[in-house]
């Protein structure tokens, strides 16, 4: 098995390499679409990008559909059922939309003119998520080029609204549930621990966001004439927010740590909690002193809910001084959730707590936003995880580690639930890919590694499963099977 | 005496009334200069306004000088020594610069096109302080028109930078100390308690302002990937600011209530602390629940130092969400001071306290601004106060009340100290004159009442003093006396 394995990897690498120049040109074409989903001005570009992708995937002999969404950022759905009606189905999730580009003046080369420097491709979306989407497609193409076929049935779900909350896909889930059905679901939008450390992400946190408004007098007042009389809404705001944390960094909101489904000690022991405090401080300019003091940094970030103030504003913020007591003050908050915590329930809990802290003479309203999503977790002992752990190990020539991330992919849990399949969270992203910042980049080397990782992972998964047999209850319905042929 | 008094008031009113139309036209000319001192774009207009004022006052047979300031907002200085070298000197302070006008679209009539509606003149500066400056001049003109003379020597100090910190006048004080010497100093930039309640302001608070910056990581970070690890600078900011107050509304900064020179119980008993909580709530949309809970609203505002957060900002404050932990967060603070508290000392105390609260992983710097000033207090039992109390009583036909204000005129204390004279704080402003807001106004009635108040106050003061005699040490130096003739 090991020798056959090494041989397959070599073959796949040779095929990929022989096609590398063409693939790079195609990737550049993909990157040139300014498919910024959060700005309606780019709606045409998002649609054009989906159109290009549809043709590209159709050329791979997949059946491709465009599912329109209310926000005009269509979901691209594709399927290949050549492995036979009774073969298992793997659904792979990516997104083709990208983050905005400002501040534009910080880009060394224009964000939608891909440029290679020092072995990396610089462009908006180079990693997140066009890069990771593109190597998924290259993996499928490479396998097909070698074998004329794929070892299992594949569905692709590539959405165009991940960067603005996935509301279109979220709404389509129930309507398209039968189409999305899969035995395995791979969300390929994650990263590895370090450039030479292969790692599978076993969990992402959920998220719920909200905006808080403190109201005091009905007009702005002079802080000399009214200071000491009116209750300053900014003072109320800082007092309320400060009350949400205790001196040990714990969130004091009742129920904040309820409902948590903890990891088993066995599973926890398998995670790599190594954390280099010096390296962190050097990279980010500050040590990891936030959050619950009694826990280690990665435990706090991966396995605990957190509440962050993402924005605050009120009063006079210009040059010089204006001695004003403003009528209102504001904050934006986000709460990251761990498995078993409900975004709605947590949002309501936090909102109620903050509203109840309003000092006399002020009032507080908290609006919980749409676009929330629960945490998601992958099983460390599943066949799916084991198959991809082997693939990571083979491609990186090192044992695969297991990590979590504190970040969120709001739609991931709902997608896995809709598909009714096992979930895995994959990718070869790195912390310094600058994915939401100027000069986003992705190394040419990782485009290849990602391709091989996905191809070999699919092979390992297919090999680990029992032979398909007509007696097994099929994931594909008759009509779907016929549509897909 | 009472009959003579009533007769003088009648005469002065008649003279003022006969000249009223001309005076209004002149006032409108004064108001048309957009003498906004805080915006350098209006420097020419400020200078033109000073020029017009110089000519206007020269026509009153005063010796007038323009004292240039570094900010190109000259101080206008004028003197009339016709009462004789040994007669006492009253220096009257006003300012001819005005606040900015934005939001411009909220003005019913343009701010520099004075318009009369319902007995009030609407224009920027109509009250603050062109209106109060103009009636001072009318008082002097009316007295001279009747008597051909004034009952005491008068100096006028009319600055052009009050609305941006009085830095020019503050710097000129020591250089011009001998010119500013006076027995009595009247700062005519205050108000009365209500339209029919004559009142003298016995105290204004001092002020010191500062800007606070909290630094965390050296770049903005993703609140998913770093939440629970990095110490969020916004969290640090709200925690530090909240720590500056206790649950009873007291400021917890060590030394904040030190050095206070309290009023004597006798003086305090003479102040009018009446406060209509319902009326306040109705007017401003919120009750007076701010400040130290154990004290009454006006006591807190008039006689106690306060610390207000005038502005706060950090992180993402636009539409929708960006889950960022910002590199920095900011606040603007102002502290109002009571007599005997030093702005520098208090600024340093507050800055040191806030800086020392920085949680591990963050740093705090607080920059104390220039343009601070101590509190000022007028003596309730002085001849000066008694004279003007009589004038208020006569003009308003009601006993004069005594109040304080929580607001500040930063240069007032330093000016009085430089002049070496007794201080009084005068005016007929009202809370709803909208002095720093759109649609600033001043009633035509108060233009007359202010004129009569100032004229009669000067008369009462002169009458209360012993006859001038050559043996008395003169306030005017020989050279000044000769210059002024």
mmCIF file of C-alpha atoms in Angstrom, chain A residues 99 102 205 207 209-211 216-219 221-232 234-235 237-239 241-242 245-246 249 275 280-293 296-298 300-302 306-326 329-330 332-334 336 359-362 367 369 405-408 431 436-437, chain B residues 99 102 205 207 209-211 216-232 234-235 237-239 241-242 245-246 249 275 280-293 296-298 300-302 306-326 329-330 332-334 336 359-362 367 369 405-408 431 436:
data_model
loop_
_atom_site.group_PDB
_atom_site.id
_atom_site.type_symbol
_atom_site.label_atom_id
_atom_site.label_comp_id
_atom_site.label_asym_id
_atom_site.label_seq_id
_atom_site.Cartn_x
_atom_site.Cartn_y
_atom_site.Cartn_z
ATOM 1 C CA UNK A 99 -13.275 40.562 0.102
ATOM 2 C CA UNK A 102 -9.410 48.878 0.368
ATOM 3 C CA UNK A 205 -16.431 28.495 15.981
ATOM 4 C CA UNK A 207 -20.681 33.557 15.246
ATOM 5 C CA UNK A 209 -23.025 39.753 15.691
ATOM 6 C CA UNK A 210 -24.965 42.688 17.096
ATOM 7 C CA UNK A 211 -25.078 46.461 17.285
ATOM 8 C CA UNK A 216 -29.394 59.701 26.620
ATOM 9 C CA UNK A 217 -30.611 63.281 26.021
ATOM 10 C CA UNK A 218 -32.479 63.855 22.756
ATOM 11 C CA UNK A 219 -29.858 66.340 21.523
ATOM 12 C CA UNK A 221 -25.421 68.869 25.045
ATOM 13 C CA UNK A 222 -22.575 71.136 26.237
ATOM 14 C CA UNK A 223 -20.403 69.183 28.667
ATOM 15 C CA UNK A 224 -19.770 72.275 30.797
ATOM 16 C CA UNK A 225 -23.390 73.281 31.217
ATOM 17 C CA UNK A 226 -24.581 69.684 31.684
ATOM 18 C CA UNK A 227 -21.550 67.757 32.949
ATOM 19 C CA UNK A 228 -22.394 66.237 36.332
ATOM 20 C CA UNK A 229 -26.126 66.487 35.532
ATOM 21 C CA UNK A 230 -27.004 64.473 32.442
ATOM 22 C CA UNK A 231 -25.866 60.838 32.303
ATOM 23 C CA UNK A 232 -23.316 60.808 29.470
ATOM 24 C CA UNK A 234 -20.563 57.312 26.316
ATOM 25 C CA UNK A 235 -19.991 56.799 30.038
ATOM 26 C CA UNK A 237 -21.628 52.567 27.111
ATOM 27 C CA UNK A 238 -18.152 51.998 28.597
ATOM 28 C CA UNK A 239 -19.602 51.036 31.963
ATOM 29 C CA UNK A 241 -19.371 46.956 28.195
ATOM 30 C CA UNK A 242 -16.820 46.794 31.035
ATOM 31 C CA UNK A 245 -16.107 40.981 31.647
ATOM 32 C CA UNK A 246 -14.593 40.151 35.013
ATOM 33 C CA UNK A 249 -11.128 37.905 31.439
ATOM 34 C CA UNK A 275 1.870 28.054 21.159
ATOM 35 C CA UNK A 280 3.141 35.514 18.475
ATOM 36 C CA UNK A 281 4.288 38.729 20.160
ATOM 37 C CA UNK A 282 6.887 39.286 17.438
ATOM 38 C CA UNK A 283 4.374 38.706 14.634
ATOM 39 C CA UNK A 284 1.503 40.799 15.992
ATOM 40 C CA UNK A 285 3.234 43.306 18.254
ATOM 41 C CA UNK A 286 1.398 42.207 21.397
ATOM 42 C CA UNK A 287 1.273 39.089 23.593
ATOM 43 C CA UNK A 288 -1.745 36.775 23.911
ATOM 44 C CA UNK A 289 -3.059 38.351 27.118
ATOM 45 C CA UNK A 290 -6.734 38.533 26.136
ATOM 46 C CA UNK A 291 -9.537 36.172 27.112
ATOM 47 C CA UNK A 292 -9.922 33.856 30.108
ATOM 48 C CA UNK A 293 -6.720 34.007 32.089
ATOM 49 C CA UNK A 296 -3.973 28.532 27.498
ATOM 50 C CA UNK A 297 -4.123 30.855 24.446
ATOM 51 C CA UNK A 298 -5.240 28.288 21.874
ATOM 52 C CA UNK A 300 -9.311 30.187 24.691
ATOM 53 C CA UNK A 301 -9.373 30.834 20.967
ATOM 54 C CA UNK A 302 -10.449 27.385 19.777
ATOM 55 C CA UNK A 306 -15.563 34.870 23.251
ATOM 56 C CA UNK A 307 -17.155 38.297 23.083
ATOM 57 C CA UNK A 308 -15.296 41.000 21.180
ATOM 58 C CA UNK A 309 -16.035 44.683 20.686
ATOM 59 C CA UNK A 310 -15.348 45.223 16.995
ATOM 60 C CA UNK A 311 -16.239 48.906 16.837
ATOM 61 C CA UNK A 312 -17.149 51.773 19.127
ATOM 62 C CA UNK A 313 -18.126 55.343 18.424
ATOM 63 C CA UNK A 314 -19.842 58.394 19.879
ATOM 64 C CA UNK A 315 -19.398 62.140 20.448
ATOM 65 C CA UNK A 316 -16.763 64.300 18.808
ATOM 66 C CA UNK A 317 -13.951 62.390 17.109
ATOM 67 C CA UNK A 318 -12.418 65.066 14.855
ATOM 68 C CA UNK A 319 -9.376 67.285 15.278
ATOM 69 C CA UNK A 320 -9.122 69.415 18.405
ATOM 70 C CA UNK A 321 -11.948 69.463 20.911
ATOM 71 C CA UNK A 322 -15.669 69.893 21.102
ATOM 72 C CA UNK A 323 -16.894 69.572 24.665
ATOM 73 C CA UNK A 324 -20.054 67.685 23.874
ATOM 74 C CA UNK A 325 -22.169 65.133 25.701
ATOM 75 C CA UNK A 326 -23.640 63.257 22.748
ATOM 76 C CA UNK A 329 -23.142 56.246 21.640
ATOM 77 C CA UNK A 330 -22.656 52.962 19.793
ATOM 78 C CA UNK A 332 -20.560 46.677 17.352
ATOM 79 C CA UNK A 333 -20.032 43.326 19.018
ATOM 80 C CA UNK A 334 -19.425 39.798 17.853
ATOM 81 C CA UNK A 336 -17.855 33.436 18.749
ATOM 82 C CA UNK A 359 -28.074 53.265 33.993
ATOM 83 C CA UNK A 360 -31.021 55.497 35.001
ATOM 84 C CA UNK A 361 -31.415 58.292 32.473
ATOM 85 C CA UNK A 362 -30.209 56.175 29.549
ATOM 86 C CA UNK A 367 -30.000 44.586 17.525
ATOM 87 C CA UNK A 369 -27.852 40.766 13.101
ATOM 88 C CA UNK A 405 -9.557 27.665 14.508
ATOM 89 C CA UNK A 406 -11.220 30.517 16.348
ATOM 90 C CA UNK A 407 -12.678 31.792 13.073
ATOM 91 C CA UNK A 408 -16.077 30.957 11.579
ATOM 92 C CA UNK A 431 -1.922 33.069 8.833
ATOM 93 C CA UNK A 436 -8.660 40.116 4.215
ATOM 94 C CA UNK A 437 -5.846 42.650 3.806
ATOM 95 C CA UNK B 99 -18.504 79.377 16.444
ATOM 96 C CA UNK B 102 -22.432 73.517 10.579
ATOM 97 C CA UNK B 205 -15.529 76.147 36.204
ATOM 98 C CA UNK B 207 -11.257 73.121 32.098
ATOM 99 C CA UNK B 209 -8.913 68.485 27.958
ATOM 100 C CA UNK B 210 -6.997 65.430 26.827
ATOM 101 C CA UNK B 211 -6.867 62.672 24.249
ATOM 102 C CA UNK B 216 -2.570 46.768 21.268
ATOM 103 C CA UNK B 217 -1.336 44.733 18.273
ATOM 104 C CA UNK B 218 0.553 46.682 15.614
ATOM 105 C CA UNK B 219 -2.031 45.839 12.953
ATOM 106 C CA UNK B 220 -5.778 45.253 12.937
ATOM 107 C CA UNK B 221 -6.492 41.555 13.527
ATOM 108 C CA UNK B 222 -9.331 39.141 12.715
ATOM 109 C CA UNK B 223 -11.530 38.756 15.786
ATOM 110 C CA UNK B 224 -12.156 35.067 15.043
ATOM 111 C CA UNK B 225 -8.538 34.065 14.637
ATOM 112 C CA UNK B 226 -7.374 36.217 17.561
ATOM 113 C CA UNK B 227 -10.427 36.649 19.795
ATOM 114 C CA UNK B 228 -9.617 35.286 23.244
ATOM 115 C CA UNK B 229 -5.888 35.662 22.551
ATOM 116 C CA UNK B 230 -4.982 39.284 21.842
ATOM 117 C CA UNK B 231 -6.144 41.913 24.377
ATOM 118 C CA UNK B 232 -8.660 43.969 22.397
ATOM 119 C CA UNK B 234 -11.417 48.669 22.684
ATOM 120 C CA UNK B 235 -12.004 46.351 25.649
ATOM 121 C CA UNK B 237 -10.376 51.391 26.663
ATOM 122 C CA UNK B 238 -13.859 50.732 28.070
ATOM 123 C CA UNK B 239 -12.452 48.971 31.130
ATOM 124 C CA UNK B 241 -12.660 54.509 31.428
ATOM 125 C CA UNK B 242 -15.224 52.600 33.503
ATOM 126 C CA UNK B 245 -15.962 56.195 38.092
ATOM 127 C CA UNK B 246 -17.514 54.358 41.019
ATOM 128 C CA UNK B 249 -20.943 58.504 40.125
ATOM 129 C CA UNK B 275 -33.853 72.848 39.993
ATOM 130 C CA UNK B 280 -35.107 69.561 32.754
ATOM 131 C CA UNK B 281 -36.257 66.128 31.614
ATOM 132 C CA UNK B 282 -38.828 67.714 29.312
ATOM 133 C CA UNK B 283 -36.299 70.108 27.784
ATOM 134 C CA UNK B 284 -33.436 67.672 27.246
ATOM 135 C CA UNK B 285 -35.167 64.298 26.989
ATOM 136 C CA UNK B 286 -33.367 62.800 29.984
ATOM 137 C CA UNK B 287 -33.274 63.384 33.748
ATOM 138 C CA UNK B 288 -30.258 64.756 35.652
ATOM 139 C CA UNK B 289 -28.977 61.335 36.759
ATOM 140 C CA UNK B 290 -25.303 61.896 35.959
ATOM 141 C CA UNK B 291 -22.490 62.815 38.353
ATOM 142 C CA UNK B 292 -22.157 62.286 42.108
ATOM 143 C CA UNK B 293 -25.366 60.781 43.362
ATOM 144 C CA UNK B 296 -28.085 67.915 44.084
ATOM 145 C CA UNK B 297 -27.900 68.474 40.300
ATOM 146 C CA UNK B 298 -26.762 72.115 40.366
ATOM 147 C CA UNK B 300 -22.713 68.747 40.984
ATOM 148 C CA UNK B 301 -22.615 70.969 37.937
ATOM 149 C CA UNK B 302 -21.541 74.220 39.594
ATOM 150 C CA UNK B 306 -16.455 66.486 36.653
ATOM 151 C CA UNK B 307 -14.852 64.224 34.095
ATOM 152 C CA UNK B 308 -16.696 63.718 30.816
ATOM 153 C CA UNK B 309 -15.939 61.496 27.836
ATOM 154 C CA UNK B 310 -16.589 63.784 24.864
ATOM 155 C CA UNK B 311 -15.692 61.332 22.123
ATOM 156 C CA UNK B 312 -14.786 57.683 21.661
ATOM 157 C CA UNK B 313 -13.802 55.695 18.596
ATOM 158 C CA UNK B 314 -12.075 52.552 17.420
ATOM 159 C CA UNK B 315 -12.502 49.539 15.126
ATOM 160 C CA UNK B 316 -15.131 49.224 12.401
ATOM 161 C CA UNK B 317 -17.944 51.766 12.572
ATOM 162 C CA UNK B 318 -19.453 51.551 9.074
ATOM 163 C CA UNK B 319 -22.479 49.692 7.740
ATOM 164 C CA UNK B 320 -22.737 45.981 8.374
ATOM 165 C CA UNK B 321 -19.934 44.111 10.118
ATOM 166 C CA UNK B 322 -16.211 43.677 9.965
ATOM 167 C CA UNK B 323 -15.016 41.355 12.690
ATOM 168 C CA UNK B 324 -11.857 43.229 13.522
ATOM 169 C CA UNK B 325 -9.769 43.687 16.648
ATOM 170 C CA UNK B 326 -8.278 47.108 15.952
ATOM 171 C CA UNK B 329 -8.797 52.759 20.228
ATOM 172 C CA UNK B 330 -9.286 56.372 21.302
ATOM 173 C CA UNK B 332 -11.379 62.488 24.102
ATOM 174 C CA UNK B 333 -11.936 63.620 27.668
ATOM 175 C CA UNK B 334 -12.537 66.919 29.394
ATOM 176 C CA UNK B 336 -14.116 70.715 34.593
ATOM 177 C CA UNK B 359 -3.980 45.929 30.989
ATOM 178 C CA UNK B 360 -1.030 43.649 30.116
ATOM 179 C CA UNK B 361 -0.608 43.539 26.356
ATOM 180 C CA UNK B 362 -1.798 47.102 25.826
ATOM 181 C CA UNK B 367 -1.945 63.788 25.803
ATOM 182 C CA UNK B 369 -4.066 69.611 25.465
ATOM 183 C CA UNK B 405 -22.365 77.850 35.725
ATOM 184 C CA UNK B 406 -20.734 74.530 34.973
ATOM 185 C CA UNK B 407 -19.242 75.985 31.785
ATOM 186 C CA UNK B 408 -15.828 77.604 31.369
ATOM 187 C CA UNK B 431 -29.958 78.356 27.826
ATOM 188 C CA UNK B 436 -23.193 76.784 19.559
#
